[in-house]
Coordinates of C-alpha atoms and ligand atoms in Angstrom, one line a residue:
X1 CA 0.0 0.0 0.0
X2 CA 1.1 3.7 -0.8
X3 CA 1.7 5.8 2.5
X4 CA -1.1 8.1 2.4
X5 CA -4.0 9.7 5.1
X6 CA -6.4 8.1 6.0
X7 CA -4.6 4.7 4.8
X8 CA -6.2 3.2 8.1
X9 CA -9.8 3.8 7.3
X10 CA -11.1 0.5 7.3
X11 CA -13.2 1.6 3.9
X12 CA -10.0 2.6 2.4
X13 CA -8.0 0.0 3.7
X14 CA -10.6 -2.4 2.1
X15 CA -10.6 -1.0 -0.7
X16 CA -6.7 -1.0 -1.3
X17 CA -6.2 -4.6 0.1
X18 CA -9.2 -6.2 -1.9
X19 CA -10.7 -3.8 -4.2
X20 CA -14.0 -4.3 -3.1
X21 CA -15.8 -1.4 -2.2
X22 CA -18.1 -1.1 1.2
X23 CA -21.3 0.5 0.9
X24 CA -22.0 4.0 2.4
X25 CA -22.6 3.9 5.9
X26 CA -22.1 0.1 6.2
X27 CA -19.4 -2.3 7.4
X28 CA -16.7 -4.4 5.7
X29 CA -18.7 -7.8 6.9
X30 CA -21.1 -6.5 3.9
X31 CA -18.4 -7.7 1.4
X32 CA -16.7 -10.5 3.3
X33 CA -14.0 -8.4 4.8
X34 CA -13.1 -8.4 8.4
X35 CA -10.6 -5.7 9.4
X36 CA -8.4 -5.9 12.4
X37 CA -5.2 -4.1 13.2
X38 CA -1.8 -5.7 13.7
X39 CA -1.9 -5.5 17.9
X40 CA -5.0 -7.0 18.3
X41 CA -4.5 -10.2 16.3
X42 CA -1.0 -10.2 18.5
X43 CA -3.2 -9.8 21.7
X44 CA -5.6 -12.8 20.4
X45 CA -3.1 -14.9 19.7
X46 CA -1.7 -14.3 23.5
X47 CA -5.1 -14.4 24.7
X48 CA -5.7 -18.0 23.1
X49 CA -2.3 -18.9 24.5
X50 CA -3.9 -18.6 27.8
X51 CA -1.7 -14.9 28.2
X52 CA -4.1 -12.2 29.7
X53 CA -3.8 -9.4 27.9
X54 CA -3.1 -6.3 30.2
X55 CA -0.7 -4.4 27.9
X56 CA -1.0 -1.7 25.5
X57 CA 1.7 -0.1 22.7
X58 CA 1.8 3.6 23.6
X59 CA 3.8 6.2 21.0
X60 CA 4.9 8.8 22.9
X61 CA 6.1 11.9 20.8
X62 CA 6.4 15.5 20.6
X63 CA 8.4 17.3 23.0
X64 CA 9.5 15.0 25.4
X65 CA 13.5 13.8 25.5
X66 CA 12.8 10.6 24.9
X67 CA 10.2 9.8 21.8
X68 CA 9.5 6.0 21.5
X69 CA 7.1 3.6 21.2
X70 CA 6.5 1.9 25.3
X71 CA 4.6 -1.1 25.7
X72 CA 3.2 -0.6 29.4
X73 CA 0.7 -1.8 31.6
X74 CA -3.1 -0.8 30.8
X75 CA -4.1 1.8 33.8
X76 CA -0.5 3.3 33.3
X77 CA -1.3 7.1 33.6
X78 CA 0.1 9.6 31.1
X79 CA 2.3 11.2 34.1
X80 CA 3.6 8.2 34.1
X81 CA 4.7 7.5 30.6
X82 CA 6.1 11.3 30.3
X83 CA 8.1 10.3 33.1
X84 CA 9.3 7.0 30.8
X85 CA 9.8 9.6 27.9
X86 CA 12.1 11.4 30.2
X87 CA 10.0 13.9 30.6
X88 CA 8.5 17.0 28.6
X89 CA 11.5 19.0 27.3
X90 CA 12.8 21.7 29.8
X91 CA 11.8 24.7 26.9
X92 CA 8.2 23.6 27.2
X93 CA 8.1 22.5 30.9
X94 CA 5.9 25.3 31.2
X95 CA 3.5 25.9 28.1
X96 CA 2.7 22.0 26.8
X97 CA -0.4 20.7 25.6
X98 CA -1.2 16.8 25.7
X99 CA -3.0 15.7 22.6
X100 CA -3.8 11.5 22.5
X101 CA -4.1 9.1 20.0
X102 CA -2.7 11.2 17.1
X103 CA -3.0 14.5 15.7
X104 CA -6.3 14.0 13.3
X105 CA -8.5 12.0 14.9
X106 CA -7.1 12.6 18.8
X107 CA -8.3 15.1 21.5
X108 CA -6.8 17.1 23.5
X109 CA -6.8 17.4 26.8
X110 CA -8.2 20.0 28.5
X111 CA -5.7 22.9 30.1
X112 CA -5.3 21.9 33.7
X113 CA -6.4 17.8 33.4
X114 CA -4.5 16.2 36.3
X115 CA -2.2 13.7 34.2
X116 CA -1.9 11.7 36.9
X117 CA -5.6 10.9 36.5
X118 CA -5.7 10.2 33.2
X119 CA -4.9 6.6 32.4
X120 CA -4.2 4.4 29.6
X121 CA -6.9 2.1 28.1
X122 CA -7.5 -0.5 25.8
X123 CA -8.0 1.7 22.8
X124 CA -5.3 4.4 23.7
X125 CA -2.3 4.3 20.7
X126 CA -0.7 7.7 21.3
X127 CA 0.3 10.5 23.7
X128 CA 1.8 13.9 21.7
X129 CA 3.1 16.8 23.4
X130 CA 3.1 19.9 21.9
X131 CA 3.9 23.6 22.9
X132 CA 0.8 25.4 23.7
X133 CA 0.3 27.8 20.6
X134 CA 1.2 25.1 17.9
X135 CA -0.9 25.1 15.0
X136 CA -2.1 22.1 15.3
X137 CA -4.3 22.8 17.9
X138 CA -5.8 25.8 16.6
X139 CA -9.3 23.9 15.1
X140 CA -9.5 22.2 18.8
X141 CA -9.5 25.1 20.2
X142 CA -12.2 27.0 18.8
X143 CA -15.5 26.1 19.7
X144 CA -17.9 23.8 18.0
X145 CA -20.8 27.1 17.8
X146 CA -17.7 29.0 16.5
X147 CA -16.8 26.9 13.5
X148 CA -20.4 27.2 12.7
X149 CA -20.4 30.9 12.8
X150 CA -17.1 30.9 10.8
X151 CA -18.6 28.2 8.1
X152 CA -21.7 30.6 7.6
X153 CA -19.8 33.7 7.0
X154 CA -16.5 32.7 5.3
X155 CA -17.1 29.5 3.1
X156 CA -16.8 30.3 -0.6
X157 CA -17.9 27.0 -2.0
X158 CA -14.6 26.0 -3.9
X159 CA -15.8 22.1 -3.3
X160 CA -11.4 21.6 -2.0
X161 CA -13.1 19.9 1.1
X162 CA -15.3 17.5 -1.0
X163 CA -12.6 17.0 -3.5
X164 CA -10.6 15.2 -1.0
X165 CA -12.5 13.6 1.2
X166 CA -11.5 10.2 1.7
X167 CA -15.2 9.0 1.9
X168 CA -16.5 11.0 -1.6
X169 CA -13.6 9.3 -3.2
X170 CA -14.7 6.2 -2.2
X171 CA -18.1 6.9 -4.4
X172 CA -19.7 7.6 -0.7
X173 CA -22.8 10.4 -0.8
X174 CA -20.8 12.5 1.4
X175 CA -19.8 16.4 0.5
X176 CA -18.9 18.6 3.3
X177 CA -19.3 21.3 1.1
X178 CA -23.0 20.8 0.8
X179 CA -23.0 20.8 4.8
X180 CA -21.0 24.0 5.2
X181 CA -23.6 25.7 2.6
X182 CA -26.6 24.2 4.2
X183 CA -25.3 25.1 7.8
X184 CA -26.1 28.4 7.1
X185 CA -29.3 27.6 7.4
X186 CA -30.1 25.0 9.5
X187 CA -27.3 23.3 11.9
X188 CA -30.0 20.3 13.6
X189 CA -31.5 18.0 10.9
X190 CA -34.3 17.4 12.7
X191 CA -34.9 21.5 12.4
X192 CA -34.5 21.4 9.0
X193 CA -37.8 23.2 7.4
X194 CA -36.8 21.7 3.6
X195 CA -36.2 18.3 3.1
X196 CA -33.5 18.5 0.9
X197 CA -31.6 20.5 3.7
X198 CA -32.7 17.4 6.0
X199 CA -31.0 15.2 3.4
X200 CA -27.7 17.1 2.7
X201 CA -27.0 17.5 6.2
X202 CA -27.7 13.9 7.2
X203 CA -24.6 13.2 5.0
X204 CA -22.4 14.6 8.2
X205 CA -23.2 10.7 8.9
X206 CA -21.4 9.3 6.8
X207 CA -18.3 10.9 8.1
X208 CA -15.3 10.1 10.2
X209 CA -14.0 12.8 11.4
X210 CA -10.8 11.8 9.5
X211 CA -10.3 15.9 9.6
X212 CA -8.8 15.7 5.6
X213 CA -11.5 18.8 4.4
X214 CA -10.2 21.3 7.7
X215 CA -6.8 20.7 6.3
X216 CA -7.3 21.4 2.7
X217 CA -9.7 24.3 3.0
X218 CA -7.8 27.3 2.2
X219 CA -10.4 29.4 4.8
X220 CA -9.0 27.7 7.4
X221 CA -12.7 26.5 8.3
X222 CA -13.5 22.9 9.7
X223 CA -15.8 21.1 7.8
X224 CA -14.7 18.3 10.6
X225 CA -15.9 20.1 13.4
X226 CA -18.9 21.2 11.6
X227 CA -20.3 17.5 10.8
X228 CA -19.4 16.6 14.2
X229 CA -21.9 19.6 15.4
X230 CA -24.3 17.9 13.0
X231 CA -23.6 14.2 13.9
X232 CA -24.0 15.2 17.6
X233 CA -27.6 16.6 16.7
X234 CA -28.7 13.5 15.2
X235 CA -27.5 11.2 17.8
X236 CA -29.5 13.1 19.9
X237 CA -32.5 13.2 17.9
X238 CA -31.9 9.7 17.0
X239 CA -31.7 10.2 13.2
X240 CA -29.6 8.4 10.6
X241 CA -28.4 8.8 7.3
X242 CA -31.4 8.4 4.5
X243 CA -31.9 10.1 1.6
X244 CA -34.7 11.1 -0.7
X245 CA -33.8 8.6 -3.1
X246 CA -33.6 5.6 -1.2
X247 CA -30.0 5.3 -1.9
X248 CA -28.7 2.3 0.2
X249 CA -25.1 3.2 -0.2
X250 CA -24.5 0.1 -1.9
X251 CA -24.2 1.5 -5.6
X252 CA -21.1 3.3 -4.6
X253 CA -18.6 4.4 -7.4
X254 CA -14.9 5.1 -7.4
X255 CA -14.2 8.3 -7.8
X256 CA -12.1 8.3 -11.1
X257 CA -9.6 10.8 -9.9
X258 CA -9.2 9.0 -6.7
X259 CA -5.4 7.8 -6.6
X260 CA -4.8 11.5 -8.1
X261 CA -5.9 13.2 -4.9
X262 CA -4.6 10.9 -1.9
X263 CA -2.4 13.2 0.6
X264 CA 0.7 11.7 1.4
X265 CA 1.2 11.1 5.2
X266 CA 4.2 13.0 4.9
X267 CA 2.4 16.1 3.3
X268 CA -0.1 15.8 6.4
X269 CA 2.9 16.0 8.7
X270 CA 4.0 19.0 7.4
X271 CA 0.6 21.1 6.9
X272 CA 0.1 20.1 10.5
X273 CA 3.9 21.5 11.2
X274 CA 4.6 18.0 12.7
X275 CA 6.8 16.8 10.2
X276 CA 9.7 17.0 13.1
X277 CA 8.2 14.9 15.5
X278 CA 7.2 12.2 12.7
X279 CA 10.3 9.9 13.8
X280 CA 10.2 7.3 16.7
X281 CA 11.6 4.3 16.0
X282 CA 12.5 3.1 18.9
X283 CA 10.5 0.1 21.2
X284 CA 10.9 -0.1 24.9
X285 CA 9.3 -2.9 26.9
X286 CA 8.2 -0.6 30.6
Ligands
LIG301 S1 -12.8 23.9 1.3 FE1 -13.4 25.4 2.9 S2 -14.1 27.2 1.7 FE2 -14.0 25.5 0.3 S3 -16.1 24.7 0.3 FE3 -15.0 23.5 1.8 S4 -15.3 24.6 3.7 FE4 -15.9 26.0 2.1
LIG302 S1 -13.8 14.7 8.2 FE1 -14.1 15.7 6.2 S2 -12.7 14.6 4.8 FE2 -13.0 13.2 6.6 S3 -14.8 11.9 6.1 FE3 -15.6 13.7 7.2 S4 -16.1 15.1 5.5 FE4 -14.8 13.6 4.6

């Protein structure tokens, strides 16, 4: 496979491993695929050799002195594994930020968490330091009703968000564009007084959060965010994607242009001005 963002999208990765194509808004299971990643077949394996499994692979990266992959104990807290990373470097001791598991699809913790409190689980891959006012953290930053206002005053409809998106490419009905023009209108599907604004902003279901269309757009507006806002109104209002049509999402069509527009991880890196903190190559059993 070609190192590109999101290669780990298990629609993408499905459809670069086998060629088959999942249906919008379905699972891999609907064409024979099961995806799993590389630690947990290790931990079944253990697990059927009668081994519990009570260990996790953490990358620690970022400003601390010593970046690296630790294999610790789950319940480890992240005061902890800074301490194993020898510890935030002494030029940020004072202004650091703690994102987890990875730059576009992690959170960040809040200014002030108790580190000592916050533990390691099952599903935890990564812990990233960064200095307070990198770039990076800008979109997390802002506030969900902000990134609303922003989309409804500054979004020119160039379509760079759709044009990338990892999903759209995949043939799914998904076009943040749609949703940052429709936004301006209605932010709550169930509020929605037109059906076809009902429709085009149920497609914020369909997406992952990958957070490709806030790094392309050249407003520096979140599409990301923005579906999330949507996708947390639907939850709540229990409301799936549908469409007028009564598309299924299983005639889904390659985008022809796909392999054109795939982002190299590297270029990702770099946008995100994390290209210097991309190498950690070293494992240490704690
Ligand atoms: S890339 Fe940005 S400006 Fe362009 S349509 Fe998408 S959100 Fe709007
Ligand atoms: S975050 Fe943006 S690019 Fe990623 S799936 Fe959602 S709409 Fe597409």
């Amino acid at each position: 496979m070609d190192d590109f963002y999101p290669a780990g999208d298990e629609h993408v990765l499905v459809y670069e491993v086998t060629g088959r194509l999942v249906p919008a808004g379905g699972i891999p299971l609907a064409r024979g695929v099961v995806v799993n990643n590389v630690e947990t077949l290790m931990n079944v394996a253990l697990a059927q050799g009668g081994i519990a499994v009570t260990r996790k692979f953490v990358t620690v990266a970022g400003e601390v002195n010593r970046p690296a992959t630790y294999r610790v104990a789950i319940g480890t807290t992240v005061a902890h594994l800074l301490e194993l990373a020898g510890g935030v470097r002494e030029e940020h001791r004072s202004d650091f930020e703690v994102m987890l598991d990875g730059p576009m699809m992690g959170r960040v913790l809040d200014r002030g968490t108790d580190l000592g409190a916050v533990q390691v689980s099952a599903i935890t891959s990564g812990v990233i330091v960064l200095p307070t006012r990198h770039p990076s953290l800008t979109e997390r930053r802002q506030s969900m009703e902000h990134q609303v206002r922003m989309a409804r005053s500054a979004c020119i409809q160039c379509t760079m968000c759709t044009d990338a998106c990892p999903r759209y490419l995949l043939g799914h009905e998904l076009r943040p564009h749609i949703i940052m023009r429709t936004i301006g209108h209605a932010a709550d599907p169930a509020l929605a007084d037109r059906p076809r604004e009902r429709e085009e902003l149920l497609m914020a279901g369909l997406c992952t959060e990958c957070g490709v269309c806030s790094l392309v757009c050249p407003m520096g507006l979140a599409p990301r965010s923005v579906n999330a806002r949507v996708r947390r109104a639907m939850a709540a209002g229990g409301l799936r994607w549908n469409t007028l049509s009564g598309d299924d999402g299983t005639r889904v069509r390659l985008h022809p242009a796909r392999r054109g527009r795939l982002i190299p991880s590297g270029r990702v890196a770099a946008r995100l001005r994390l290209g210097q903190y991309l190498h950690v190559e070293e494992l240490v059993e704690a």
